[in-house]
């Protein structure tokens, strides 16, 4: 049977896309045409001899495979075959197959060989092949490098003038890291191609003044885009004074980016024309897709399939557009009339409807952006892609996300954890009450409760805020001020009322706030300078809140902001202000940056002291996460992962879902050094509950809490992604509100916390190793000073729908 689940769209090293699929009997003409485009050198390296053409018999042999003993995958771009990889089992070596690949000369150097090898290896593992043998001529260095760099355990020997490489296909830490690194570079490059086009075509640029296409064209022109802009209109010879073309195919020069604003029913034809033209990326602002229902969803899926088949990524559809404030590009390919100035913040928004308001609010606050992407229905380009790009972007210091859905939450957590160690990520996630997904989004609803999602965000270092106002509050602090090194806050004010409000807010948020330094209503600039200077020099102060309000009688010293700025410039501690009730980055508190926008050291202002302190608390918690050791995945004695996999596979032979018996559950736990203790041999203890489950969105998730009615009523459970590091296991124990009961509350003897952490590590490793474990519940686990004992266990196994993305080959959704 044809294995259609092996089909995949992939991003190549240069940011383009290709489609990978099993070869079919009807692919003879594609293979023959592919072969005619190969150089004699490529043919010689593949077959070890000159072979001007393939015979009909050879073509017949190559395209007819059984997808088991003989497997072949091809890559296509624009309908043409550009690469092929195949394996043939060796009869005399069980579990071993000979592998070879071939890439068209014009597409070599784009990473196709590595991608094809990843996909054929995944197919081989699925068919029970655990080793590849590859024969390579010594001077074929490029192919040798592909095999060696993939990260699998490899052996090499030289016989009769040929190098034989033997690859062990079991994924290793190195192979997973190599795959992730290649994915990162490719996806980052694909976004860079969208944000740095040399030319832009606006397809659907109408002569009607307020039409969608005309608006995008106007904003490109008034934004002073650095390259040529080509309006495309079926009849007009010019739009907005710029020469127009009847189709993108008639444009005489190359087109890098196309903004599509035509009726949804016409988009397919436009995409085909863009593909034929060699356009690199599409921004589809047109509506009428997934947000309209079933027919629109089919149209949306067709749009993405077709665009990727031609090597293009898609932003949208139903989106606001994209922007890049880099002075070498000046790209405003959006519907927004207001574009913020240059700044250090990257902004990703899924909502096109909110996009204009978001950009206007950003500009009003004086917050500068590096880049902006509105993904609309997020059918292709997503926030994960943008995080890949922003990680390496020197112009982006902080990342803002407005999320309505998560297409690949586990990948999001993985990328966020890596990016967050270098740059802060601030996110608003809507749908808290329902965890639903807007109509049209290519994503599924989340099954975890919202507080669990918040916990997983926090584990990855994401600063999750409540609303857009808080998003901007935190962003303006991160963009221009340094991170604090602790939670000790000094409050300086000229009003007792403001100072007390700030102190109350700080204490309520868990910050260490001393009594405010009140300078009195007649405080002048020199008073503020002395107080701020003292606070910045004090080793017991990590951040400063400066509150300044005009006195009720008389004027005020207009030199106050000048003194604040002088001290903020180059300071190693953050300063936030409530300055005359201003919001954002007021002119008086700006250190001039590019184009008159705020530069580093500018002081953000908040209309109320509570807002300033709340933003500071978010940033302090993020800085604490960033300083905290990441921990390690410790070696766990007494584990037998190979036997565990064999047991699960054996039990699932009887069906797609199995409720394990008590004996089976005990045997599986035993593979991870966990014993079920049915008799109370140690006296009383505290009952706890540990669960690992295979969440359809996040993968293996571990939860922990006490096992009593109060805990259930309050839903006092903590969640983390598996596998846990030693640091995360420690955090998980202490994350529940009832943790003091375990740690010696009111003089009680603490439980054996290291034993509990060890149990959590083992359960999390089991869940991560075995995606077939749909739900494993240890309830109760009795915990005491003597250790912990698992008393009862329930286990449900389900055959997974496919490999976890991080262990499978790279592919787009």
XYZ file of C-alpha atoms in Angstrom, residues 199-591:
393
model
C 11.352 43.602 -5.423
C 7.639 43.359 -4.691
C 4.612 42.763 -6.912
C 1.158 43.775 -5.665
C -1.279 41.475 -7.439
C -4.744 42.968 -7.320
C -3.566 46.574 -7.053
C -6.839 48.329 -7.845
C -7.336 51.881 -9.023
C -10.037 52.267 -6.359
C -8.488 54.534 -3.718
C -9.442 52.600 -0.586
C -9.271 49.054 -1.923
C -7.081 46.480 -0.208
C -4.563 46.134 -3.039
C -4.305 49.887 -3.535
C -3.700 50.366 0.199
C -0.788 47.928 0.209
C 0.672 49.566 -2.894
C 0.352 53.021 -1.330
C 2.039 51.935 1.885
C 4.923 50.348 -0.039
C 5.440 53.547 -1.993
C 5.020 56.034 0.856
C 7.185 53.835 3.074
C 9.994 54.333 0.544
C 10.647 50.655 -0.146
C 14.201 50.302 -1.411
C 13.395 48.153 -4.451
C 11.025 48.309 -7.419
C 7.278 47.845 -6.866
C 5.146 46.330 -9.622
C 1.356 46.756 -9.570
C -0.486 43.901 -11.292
C -3.910 44.707 -12.741
C -5.670 42.870 -15.603
C -6.549 46.027 -17.578
C -4.917 49.135 -16.117
C -1.675 50.432 -17.624
C -0.791 52.288 -14.414
C -1.922 52.302 -10.776
C -1.081 55.199 -8.456
C 1.192 56.577 -11.152
C 3.238 53.358 -11.382
C 3.302 51.254 -14.540
C 1.085 48.180 -14.123
C 1.261 44.730 -15.711
C -1.571 42.422 -16.695
C 0.015 39.472 -14.851
C 3.106 38.759 -12.823
C 4.460 36.789 -15.800
C 4.673 39.997 -17.850
C 6.960 41.767 -15.370
C 10.334 41.874 -17.156
C 12.498 41.627 -14.035
C 12.731 39.186 -11.138
C 10.073 39.328 -8.415
C 11.035 38.229 -4.907
C 7.781 38.831 -3.013
C 4.181 38.944 -4.183
C 1.388 40.500 -2.123
C -1.848 38.879 -3.283
C -5.123 40.778 -3.043
C -7.562 39.128 -5.431
C -10.762 37.157 -4.942
C -10.168 33.854 -3.177
C -11.406 31.982 -6.236
C -8.631 33.565 -8.342
C -5.764 32.879 -5.930
C -4.912 29.454 -7.401
C -4.217 30.937 -10.837
C -2.132 33.703 -9.267
C -0.054 31.193 -7.257
C 0.653 29.136 -10.378
C 1.776 32.263 -12.205
C 4.000 33.306 -9.288
C 5.512 29.820 -9.193
C 6.258 29.931 -12.917
C 7.775 33.388 -12.477
C 10.103 32.195 -9.721
C 8.621 34.342 -6.964
C 10.169 33.440 -3.611
C 7.316 34.169 -1.200
C 3.656 35.140 -0.963
C 1.739 37.429 1.384
C -1.957 36.654 0.883
C -4.132 39.420 2.329
C -7.224 38.096 0.534
C -10.012 36.671 2.683
C -12.452 33.902 1.803
C -10.420 30.950 3.019
C -10.516 28.827 6.168
C -12.428 31.462 8.107
C -15.479 30.933 5.859
C -16.053 27.213 6.470
C -15.340 23.853 4.867
C -15.052 25.065 1.265
C -12.728 27.849 2.324
C -10.560 25.430 4.304
C -10.122 23.252 1.216
C -9.159 26.334 -0.768
C -6.672 27.313 1.950
C -5.037 23.878 2.009
C -4.772 23.921 -1.779
C -3.131 27.351 -1.632
C -0.430 26.107 0.736
C 0.185 22.847 -1.122
C 0.545 24.622 -4.431
C 2.793 27.389 -3.108
C 5.150 24.955 -1.377
C 5.262 22.769 -4.475
C 6.698 25.795 -6.300
C 9.201 26.507 -3.507
C 7.322 29.402 -1.858
C 6.364 30.115 1.753
C 2.999 31.768 2.451
C 2.074 34.442 4.985
C -1.687 34.363 5.516
C -4.195 34.125 4.027
C -6.582 36.702 5.516
C -3.646 38.589 7.014
C -2.588 42.197 7.503
C 0.828 41.776 5.875
C 4.494 42.079 6.802
C 6.896 44.934 7.530
C 10.624 45.436 8.005
C 11.961 48.777 9.279
C 15.564 48.012 8.307
C 16.830 51.185 6.550
C 18.192 49.063 3.710
C 14.690 47.689 2.973
C 11.956 49.914 4.449
C 9.255 47.363 3.681
C 5.659 48.147 4.623
C 3.676 45.469 2.792
C 0.685 45.812 5.127
C -2.782 47.306 5.225
C -1.805 49.452 8.211
C -1.615 53.200 7.579
C 0.531 53.701 10.711
C 3.889 51.979 10.907
C 6.059 52.349 14.025
C 9.617 53.534 13.641
C 12.815 51.542 13.862
C 13.369 49.711 17.124
C 14.569 46.490 18.762
C 11.258 44.573 19.000
C 9.987 41.845 16.664
C 6.193 41.474 16.633
C 4.168 38.474 15.448
C 0.376 38.704 15.395
C -2.048 36.068 14.227
C -4.983 38.450 14.102
C -5.329 40.554 10.979
C -8.321 42.388 12.432
C -6.351 43.473 15.510
C -3.177 44.140 13.544
C -3.946 47.726 12.589
C -4.884 48.609 16.167
C -1.754 46.865 17.456
C 0.533 48.815 15.136
C -1.216 52.084 15.962
C -0.873 51.428 19.691
C 2.778 50.510 19.213
C 3.425 53.796 17.417
C 1.503 55.800 20.038
C 3.690 54.346 22.771
C 6.843 55.291 20.865
C 7.899 51.644 20.784
C 10.119 50.839 17.811
C 9.877 47.606 15.812
C 12.493 45.700 13.858
C 9.974 43.541 11.975
C 6.256 42.801 12.022
C 4.363 39.809 10.637
C 0.604 39.309 10.708
C -0.090 35.675 9.861
C -3.887 35.767 9.623
C -5.107 32.182 9.302
C -1.499 31.006 9.781
C -1.852 28.361 7.100
C 1.932 28.200 6.586
C 4.273 30.742 8.199
C 3.802 30.681 11.971
C 5.219 32.149 15.148
C 7.638 29.209 15.327
C 9.146 30.279 11.998
C 9.541 33.842 13.230
C 11.226 32.704 16.445
C 13.730 30.777 14.326
C 14.493 33.997 12.449
C 14.571 36.369 15.416
C 17.013 34.161 17.323
C 19.775 35.172 14.922
C 18.493 38.646 13.956
C 20.870 41.270 15.415
C 18.201 43.969 15.052
C 15.755 42.200 17.398
C 16.298 42.402 21.145
C 12.857 41.243 22.333
C 10.000 39.252 20.783
C 6.265 39.951 21.111
C 3.613 37.354 20.217
C -0.139 37.743 19.949
C -1.372 34.148 19.687
C -4.852 32.851 19.017
C -3.749 29.252 18.432
C -0.661 27.035 18.576
C -0.045 24.846 15.540
C 2.857 22.878 17.033
C 2.964 23.602 20.779
C 5.789 21.174 21.580
C 8.017 22.763 18.954
C 6.968 26.191 20.243
C 8.143 25.227 23.733
C 11.428 23.846 22.380
C 12.182 26.953 20.331
C 11.053 29.340 23.058
C 13.289 27.664 25.626
C 16.302 28.127 23.347
C 15.463 31.652 22.180
C 14.476 32.805 25.673
C 18.004 32.192 26.952
C 19.149 34.962 24.606
C 16.132 37.195 24.036
C 12.915 37.641 26.040
C 9.598 36.460 24.587
C 6.379 38.166 25.709
C 3.112 36.513 24.689
C -0.619 37.104 24.874
C -2.568 33.891 24.324
C -6.281 34.458 23.780
C -8.971 31.842 24.378
C -8.148 31.312 28.055
C -11.655 30.214 28.961
C -12.291 27.821 26.063
C -8.844 26.894 24.666
C -10.652 27.103 21.334
C -9.192 27.898 17.924
C -10.524 30.633 15.617
C -12.255 29.354 12.505
C -9.750 29.070 9.698
C -6.615 28.446 11.762
C -4.626 25.365 10.795
C -4.407 24.150 14.399
C -6.284 22.026 16.894
C -7.753 23.132 20.213
C -5.591 22.579 23.283
C -6.790 19.892 25.669
C -4.863 21.026 28.766
C -6.410 23.556 31.161
C -5.226 27.104 30.696
C -3.191 27.195 33.903
C -1.300 24.131 32.638
C -0.530 25.954 29.387
C 0.736 28.908 31.450
C 2.975 26.534 33.416
C 4.431 25.063 30.230
C 5.022 28.581 28.874
C 6.812 29.479 32.105
C 8.923 26.304 31.892
C 10.063 27.520 28.458
C 10.795 31.026 29.779
C 7.917 32.738 27.947
C 6.558 35.838 29.703
C 2.817 35.259 29.399
C 0.831 38.436 30.121
C -2.888 38.950 30.536
C -3.683 41.377 27.716
C -2.287 43.704 25.067
C -1.827 46.572 27.516
C 0.477 44.420 29.630
C 2.220 43.213 26.480
C 3.236 46.784 25.651
C 4.022 47.581 29.299
C 6.549 44.758 29.466
C 7.884 45.290 25.949
C 8.879 48.923 26.494
C 10.884 47.896 29.558
C 12.638 44.987 27.846
C 13.399 47.010 24.722
C 15.348 49.820 26.343
C 16.392 48.845 29.872
C 18.807 46.177 31.185
C 17.577 43.040 32.928
C 17.530 43.158 36.739
C 19.839 40.845 38.680
C 17.426 40.362 41.592
C 14.030 41.293 43.028
C 15.041 44.128 45.396
C 13.210 47.274 44.319
C 13.817 50.877 45.383
C 10.868 53.276 45.008
C 11.573 57.008 44.764
C 8.653 59.444 44.741
C 7.482 62.964 45.408
C 4.068 61.809 46.631
C 3.382 59.545 49.623
C 0.257 58.185 47.937
C 2.070 57.116 44.774
C 4.907 55.580 46.749
C 2.590 53.515 48.926
C 0.623 52.308 45.900
C 3.858 51.179 44.288
C 5.033 49.449 47.469
C 1.715 47.623 47.919
C 1.855 46.427 44.311
C 5.449 45.256 44.699
C 4.779 43.278 47.871
C 1.633 41.719 46.381
C 3.707 40.569 43.394
C 6.349 38.972 45.590
C 9.056 41.613 45.164
C 11.370 42.796 47.919
C 10.402 46.452 48.284
C 11.721 48.626 51.094
C 9.876 51.701 52.334
C 9.672 54.295 49.530
C 12.119 57.189 49.494
C 9.782 60.178 49.581
C 11.420 63.378 48.347
C 8.415 65.550 49.128
C 6.163 67.554 46.818
C 8.771 70.282 46.310
C 11.485 67.906 45.147
C 13.566 69.284 42.297
C 15.879 67.744 39.728
C 18.850 67.745 42.081
C 16.861 65.804 44.685
C 15.946 63.148 42.118
C 19.516 62.989 40.846
C 20.892 62.389 44.341
C 18.288 59.745 45.211
C 18.629 57.895 41.894
C 22.416 58.001 42.041
C 22.341 56.528 45.537
C 19.932 53.762 44.482
C 21.970 52.821 41.411
C 25.150 52.605 43.494
C 23.505 50.568 46.270
C 24.408 46.854 46.086
C 21.132 46.061 47.878
C 19.022 47.500 45.036
C 18.321 45.633 41.774
C 15.770 47.946 40.116
C 14.416 51.457 40.583
C 10.875 52.824 40.284
C 10.911 56.621 39.848
C 7.554 58.321 40.444
C 7.129 61.978 39.553
C 3.869 63.886 39.614
C 3.369 67.668 39.456
C 2.722 69.270 42.848
C -0.794 70.509 43.597
C 0.511 74.064 44.070
C 3.148 75.760 41.959
C 5.210 74.487 39.068
C 7.763 71.716 38.874
C 11.393 71.448 37.878
C 11.468 70.643 34.159
C 15.045 69.351 34.533
C 13.870 66.178 36.293
C 13.730 63.974 33.137
C 17.134 65.247 32.062
C 18.647 64.054 35.363
C 16.855 60.696 35.153
C 18.150 60.129 31.626
C 21.710 61.077 32.518
C 21.779 58.383 35.185
C 19.852 55.807 33.118
C 22.308 56.043 30.255
C 24.677 53.140 30.667
C 23.175 52.041 34.001
C 23.324 48.313 34.781
C 19.996 48.389 36.669
C 16.584 48.991 35.100
C 14.679 52.197 35.811
C 10.942 52.482 35.247
C 8.915 55.618 35.802
C 5.512 57.048 36.321
C 6.322 60.432 34.830
C 3.492 62.986 34.764
C 1.053 60.164 33.995
C 2.686 59.547 30.597
C 2.354 56.170 28.880
C 5.002 54.638 26.679
C 8.281 56.272 25.776
C 7.731 60.040 26.309
C 10.021 62.409 24.446
C 11.408 63.779 27.730
C 12.667 60.321 28.749
C 14.170 59.248 25.429
C 17.815 58.820 24.631
